[in-house]
Short mmCIF file of C-alpha atoms and ligand atoms in Angstrom, two decimals:
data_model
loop_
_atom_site.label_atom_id
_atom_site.label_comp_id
_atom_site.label_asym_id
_atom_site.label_seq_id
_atom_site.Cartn_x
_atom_site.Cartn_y
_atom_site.Cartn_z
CA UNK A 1 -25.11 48.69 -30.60
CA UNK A 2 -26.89 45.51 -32.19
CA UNK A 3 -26.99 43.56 -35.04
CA UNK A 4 -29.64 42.57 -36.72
CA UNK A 5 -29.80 39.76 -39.30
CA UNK A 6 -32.14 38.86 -41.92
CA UNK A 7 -31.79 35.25 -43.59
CA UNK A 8 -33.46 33.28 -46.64
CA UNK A 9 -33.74 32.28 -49.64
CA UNK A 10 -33.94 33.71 -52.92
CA UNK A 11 -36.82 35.64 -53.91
CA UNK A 12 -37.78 36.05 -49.74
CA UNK A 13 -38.22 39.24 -49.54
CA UNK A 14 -34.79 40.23 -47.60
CA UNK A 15 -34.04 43.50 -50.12
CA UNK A 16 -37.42 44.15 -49.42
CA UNK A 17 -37.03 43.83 -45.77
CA UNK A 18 -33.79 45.53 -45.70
CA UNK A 19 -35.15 48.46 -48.01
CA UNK A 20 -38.13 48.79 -45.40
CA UNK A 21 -35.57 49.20 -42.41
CA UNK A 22 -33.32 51.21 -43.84
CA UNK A 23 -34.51 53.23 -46.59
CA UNK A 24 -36.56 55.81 -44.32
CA UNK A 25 -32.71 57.38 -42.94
CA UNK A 26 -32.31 59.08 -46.12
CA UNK A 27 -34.92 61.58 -44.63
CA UNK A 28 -33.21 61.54 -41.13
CA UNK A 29 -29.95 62.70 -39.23
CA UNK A 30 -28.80 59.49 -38.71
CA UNK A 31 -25.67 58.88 -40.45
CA UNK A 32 -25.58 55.75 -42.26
CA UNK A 33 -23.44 53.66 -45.46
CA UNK A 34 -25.09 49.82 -47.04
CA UNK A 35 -22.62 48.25 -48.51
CA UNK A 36 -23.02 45.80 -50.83
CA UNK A 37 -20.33 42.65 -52.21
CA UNK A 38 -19.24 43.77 -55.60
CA UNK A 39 -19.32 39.82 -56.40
CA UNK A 40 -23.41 40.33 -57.20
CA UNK A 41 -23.22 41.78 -60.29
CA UNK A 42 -26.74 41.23 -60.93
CA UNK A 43 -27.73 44.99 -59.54
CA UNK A 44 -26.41 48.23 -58.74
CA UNK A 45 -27.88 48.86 -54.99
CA UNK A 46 -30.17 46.56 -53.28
CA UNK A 47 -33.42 46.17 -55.50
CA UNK A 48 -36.22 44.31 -54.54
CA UNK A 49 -37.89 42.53 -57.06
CA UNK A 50 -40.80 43.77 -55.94
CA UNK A 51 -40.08 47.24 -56.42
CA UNK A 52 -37.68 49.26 -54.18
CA UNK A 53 -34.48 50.44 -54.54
CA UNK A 54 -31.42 51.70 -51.97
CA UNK A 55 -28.38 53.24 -52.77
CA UNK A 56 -25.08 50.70 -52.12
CA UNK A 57 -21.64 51.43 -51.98
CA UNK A 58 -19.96 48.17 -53.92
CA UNK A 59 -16.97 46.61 -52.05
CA UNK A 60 -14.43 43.66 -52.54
CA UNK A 61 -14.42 43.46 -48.20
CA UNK A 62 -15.90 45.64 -45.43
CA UNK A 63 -12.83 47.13 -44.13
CA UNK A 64 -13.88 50.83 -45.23
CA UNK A 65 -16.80 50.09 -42.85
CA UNK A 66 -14.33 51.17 -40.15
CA UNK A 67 -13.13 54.03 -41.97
CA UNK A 68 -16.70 55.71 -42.32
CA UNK A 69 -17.83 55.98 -38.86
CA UNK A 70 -21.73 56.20 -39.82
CA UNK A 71 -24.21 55.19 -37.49
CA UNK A 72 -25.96 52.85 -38.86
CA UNK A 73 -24.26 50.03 -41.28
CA UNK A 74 -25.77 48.00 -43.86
CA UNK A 75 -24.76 44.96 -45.83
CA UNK A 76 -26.22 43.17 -48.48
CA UNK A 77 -25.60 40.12 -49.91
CA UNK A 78 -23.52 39.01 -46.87
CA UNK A 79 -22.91 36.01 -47.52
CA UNK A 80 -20.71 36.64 -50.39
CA UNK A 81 -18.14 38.30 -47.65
CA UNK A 82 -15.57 36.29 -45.27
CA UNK A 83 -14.30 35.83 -42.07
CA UNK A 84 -12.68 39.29 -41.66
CA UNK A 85 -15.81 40.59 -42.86
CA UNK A 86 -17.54 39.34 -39.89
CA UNK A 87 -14.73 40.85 -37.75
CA UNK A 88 -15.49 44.25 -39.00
CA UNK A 89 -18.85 43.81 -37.89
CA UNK A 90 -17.83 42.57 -34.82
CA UNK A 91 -15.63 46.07 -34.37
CA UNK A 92 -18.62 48.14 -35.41
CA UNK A 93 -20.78 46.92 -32.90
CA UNK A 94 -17.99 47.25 -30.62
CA UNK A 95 -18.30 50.79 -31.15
CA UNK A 96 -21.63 50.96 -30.71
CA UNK A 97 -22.47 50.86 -34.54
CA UNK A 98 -26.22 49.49 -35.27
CA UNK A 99 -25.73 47.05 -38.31
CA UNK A 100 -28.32 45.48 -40.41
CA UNK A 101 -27.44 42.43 -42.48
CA UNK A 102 -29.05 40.43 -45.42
CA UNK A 103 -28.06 37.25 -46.88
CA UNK A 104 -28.97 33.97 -47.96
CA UNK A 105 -28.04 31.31 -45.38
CA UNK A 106 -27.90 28.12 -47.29
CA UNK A 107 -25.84 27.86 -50.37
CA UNK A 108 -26.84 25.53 -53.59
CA UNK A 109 -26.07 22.19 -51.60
CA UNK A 110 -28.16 23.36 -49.18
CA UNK A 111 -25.10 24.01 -46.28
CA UNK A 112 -24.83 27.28 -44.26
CA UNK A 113 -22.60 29.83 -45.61
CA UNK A 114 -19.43 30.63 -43.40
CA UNK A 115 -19.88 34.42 -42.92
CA UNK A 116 -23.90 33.75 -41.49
CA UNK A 117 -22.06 31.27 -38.97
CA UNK A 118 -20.04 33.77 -37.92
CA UNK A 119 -22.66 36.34 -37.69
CA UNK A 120 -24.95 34.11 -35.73
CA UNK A 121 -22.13 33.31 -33.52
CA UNK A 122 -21.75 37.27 -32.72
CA UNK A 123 -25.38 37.10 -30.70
CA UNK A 124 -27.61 38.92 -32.92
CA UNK A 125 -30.34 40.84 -31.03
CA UNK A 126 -32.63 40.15 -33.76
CA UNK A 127 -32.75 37.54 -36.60
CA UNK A 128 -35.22 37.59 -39.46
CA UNK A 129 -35.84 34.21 -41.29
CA UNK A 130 -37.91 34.93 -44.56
CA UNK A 131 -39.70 32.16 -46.33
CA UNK A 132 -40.10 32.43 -50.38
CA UNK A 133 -43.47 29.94 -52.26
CA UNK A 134 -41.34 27.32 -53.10
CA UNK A 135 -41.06 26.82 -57.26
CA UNK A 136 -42.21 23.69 -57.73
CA UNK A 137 -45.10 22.60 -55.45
CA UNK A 138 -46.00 26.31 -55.06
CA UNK A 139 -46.48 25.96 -50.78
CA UNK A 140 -45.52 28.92 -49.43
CA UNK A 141 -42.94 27.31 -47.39
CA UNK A 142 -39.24 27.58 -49.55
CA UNK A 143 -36.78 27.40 -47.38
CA UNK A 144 -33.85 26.52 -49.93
CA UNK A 145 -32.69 27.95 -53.16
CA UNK A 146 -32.34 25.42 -56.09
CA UNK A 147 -29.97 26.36 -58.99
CA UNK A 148 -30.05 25.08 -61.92
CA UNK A 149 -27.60 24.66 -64.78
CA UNK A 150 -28.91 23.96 -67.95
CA UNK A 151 -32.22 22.90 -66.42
CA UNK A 152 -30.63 20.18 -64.13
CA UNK A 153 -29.47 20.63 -59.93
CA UNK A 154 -26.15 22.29 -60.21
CA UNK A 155 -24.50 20.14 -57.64
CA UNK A 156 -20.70 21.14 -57.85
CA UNK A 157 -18.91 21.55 -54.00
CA UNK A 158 -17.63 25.08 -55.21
CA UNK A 159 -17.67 27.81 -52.57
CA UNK A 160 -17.63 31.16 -54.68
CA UNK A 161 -20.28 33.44 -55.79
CA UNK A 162 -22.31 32.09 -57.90
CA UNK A 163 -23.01 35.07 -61.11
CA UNK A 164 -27.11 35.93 -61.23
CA UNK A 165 -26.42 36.58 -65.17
CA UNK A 166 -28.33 34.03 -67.22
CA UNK A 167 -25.28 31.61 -66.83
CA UNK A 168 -27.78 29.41 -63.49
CA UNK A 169 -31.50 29.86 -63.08
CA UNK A 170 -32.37 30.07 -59.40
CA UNK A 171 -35.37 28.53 -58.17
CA UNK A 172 -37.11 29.16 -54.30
CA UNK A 173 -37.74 25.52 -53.30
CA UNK A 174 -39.14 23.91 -49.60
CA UNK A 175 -37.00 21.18 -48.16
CA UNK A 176 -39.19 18.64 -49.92
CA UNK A 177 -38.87 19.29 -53.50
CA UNK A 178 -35.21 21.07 -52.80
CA UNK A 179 -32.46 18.28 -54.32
CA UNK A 180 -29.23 18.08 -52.56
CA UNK A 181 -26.20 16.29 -52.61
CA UNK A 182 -26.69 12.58 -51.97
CA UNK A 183 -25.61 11.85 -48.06
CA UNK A 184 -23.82 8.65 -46.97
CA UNK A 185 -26.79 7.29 -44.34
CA UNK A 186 -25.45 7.98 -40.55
CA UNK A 187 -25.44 4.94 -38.18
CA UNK A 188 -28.76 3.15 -37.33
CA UNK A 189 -30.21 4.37 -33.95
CA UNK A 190 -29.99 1.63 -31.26
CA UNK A 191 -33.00 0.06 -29.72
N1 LIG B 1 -41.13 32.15 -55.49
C1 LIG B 1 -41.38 33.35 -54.95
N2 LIG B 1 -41.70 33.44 -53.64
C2 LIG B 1 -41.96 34.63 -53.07
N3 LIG B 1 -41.89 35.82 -53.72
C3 LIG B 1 -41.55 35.79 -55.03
C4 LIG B 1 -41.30 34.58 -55.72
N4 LIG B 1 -40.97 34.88 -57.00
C5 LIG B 1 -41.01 36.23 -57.11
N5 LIG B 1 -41.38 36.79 -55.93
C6 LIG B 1 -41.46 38.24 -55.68
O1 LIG B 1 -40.20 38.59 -55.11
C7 LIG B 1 -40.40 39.49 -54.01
C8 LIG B 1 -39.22 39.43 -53.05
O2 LIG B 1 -38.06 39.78 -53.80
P1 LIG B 1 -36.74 40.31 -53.14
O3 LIG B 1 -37.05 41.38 -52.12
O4 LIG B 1 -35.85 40.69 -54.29
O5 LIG B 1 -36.21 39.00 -52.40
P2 LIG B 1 -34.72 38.54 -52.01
O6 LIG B 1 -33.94 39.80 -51.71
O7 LIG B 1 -34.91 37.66 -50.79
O8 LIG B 1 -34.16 37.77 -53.17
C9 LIG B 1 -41.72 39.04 -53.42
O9 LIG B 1 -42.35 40.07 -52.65
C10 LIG B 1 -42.53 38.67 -54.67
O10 LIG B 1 -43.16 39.81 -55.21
C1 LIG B 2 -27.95 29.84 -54.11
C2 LIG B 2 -26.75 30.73 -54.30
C3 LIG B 2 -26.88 32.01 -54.82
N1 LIG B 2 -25.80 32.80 -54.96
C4 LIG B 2 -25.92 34.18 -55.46
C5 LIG B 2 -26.87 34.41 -56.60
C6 LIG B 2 -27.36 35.84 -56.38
O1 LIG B 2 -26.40 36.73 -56.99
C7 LIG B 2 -27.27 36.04 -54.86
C8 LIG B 2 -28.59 35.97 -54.13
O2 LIG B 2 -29.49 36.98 -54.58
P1 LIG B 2 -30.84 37.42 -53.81
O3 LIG B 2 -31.94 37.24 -54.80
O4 LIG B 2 -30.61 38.87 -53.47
O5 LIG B 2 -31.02 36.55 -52.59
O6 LIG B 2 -26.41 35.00 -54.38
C9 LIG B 2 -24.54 32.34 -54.58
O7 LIG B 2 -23.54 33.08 -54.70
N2 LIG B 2 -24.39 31.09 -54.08
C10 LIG B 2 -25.46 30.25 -53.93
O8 LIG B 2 -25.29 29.08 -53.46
#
């Protein structure tokens, strides 16, 4: 069937979003699983900070994805998953699955994360960018998440999961007041 992905930074509103789509099923037919990368140890289930909660089962990869044969799929935290992750999802809507993805799609240096490539790349039918009020200038226009270590731009090329346990503070930022990696300048345009 189709996929649907919803994108953004932190503090966006994509639990909320996600709990909104898929929380009314409990009171349906429909068969359904959200799983959820057992790398955020920050909650158990998808919780909004806004209030809202959905039950999650916690998994190192999506391969029991295949296994459960529910209707509808969800995943949160996507982007802490990898390439075969996006193949599963690529099976399930193969087989006529509906799946519902939510994920940040920039990491701390502000590039996109591999797995929301390959989602993209898969033809989503729809695709939900969120927007957070950025942290610092307080516009409600935060496209990028900011972490911090120890008060300064945690800058490190690292590619894991970062932990949400005290040890970074996260901050919603626009592209303005976001601080990224220092580029080399790209070659003067001619004319
Ligand atoms: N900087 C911020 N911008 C927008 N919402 C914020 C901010 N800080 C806290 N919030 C609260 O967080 C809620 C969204 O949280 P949540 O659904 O957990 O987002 P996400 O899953 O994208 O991290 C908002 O509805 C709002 O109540
Ligand atoms: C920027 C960034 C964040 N993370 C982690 C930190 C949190 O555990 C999640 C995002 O939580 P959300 O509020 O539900 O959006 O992702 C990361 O692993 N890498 C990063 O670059």
């Amino acid at each position: 069937m189709d996929l649907t992905v919803i994108l953004g930074p932190m503090k966006s509103g994509k639990s909320l979003e996600l709990i909104s789509l898929l929380s009314p099923l409990r009171h349906s037919n429909v068969t359904h699983a959200v799983y959820q990368s057992s790398r955020h140890g920050r909650d158990d289930g998808v919780v909004s900070r806004v209030g809202g909660v959905l039950e999650t089962r916690k998994v190192n990869d999506l391969s029991s994805a295949l296994d459960d044969d529910v209707e509808v799929v969800g995943v949160d935290e996507v982007h802490m998953f990898g390439a075969d992750d996006v193949a599963v999802v690529a099976a399930l809507l193969e087989r006529g699955t509906r799946v519902v993805v939510a994920g940040l799609d920039l990491d701390h240096l502000g590039r996109l994360f591999e797995p929301v490539i390959g989602l993209l790349e898969l033809g989503p039918a729809k695709v939900v960018h969120r927007r957070a009020v950025c942290d610092c200038c307080r516009r409600f226009n935060a496209t990028h998440t900011q972490v911090l270590h120890h008060g300064e731009p945690y800058l490190a090329d690292s590619t894991g999961a970062l932990p949400d346990d005290g040890t970074y503070t996260y901050e919603a930022r626009c592209r303005s007041c976001f601080v990224g990696p220092v580029r080399a300048p790209g070659p003067t345009p001619m004319g």
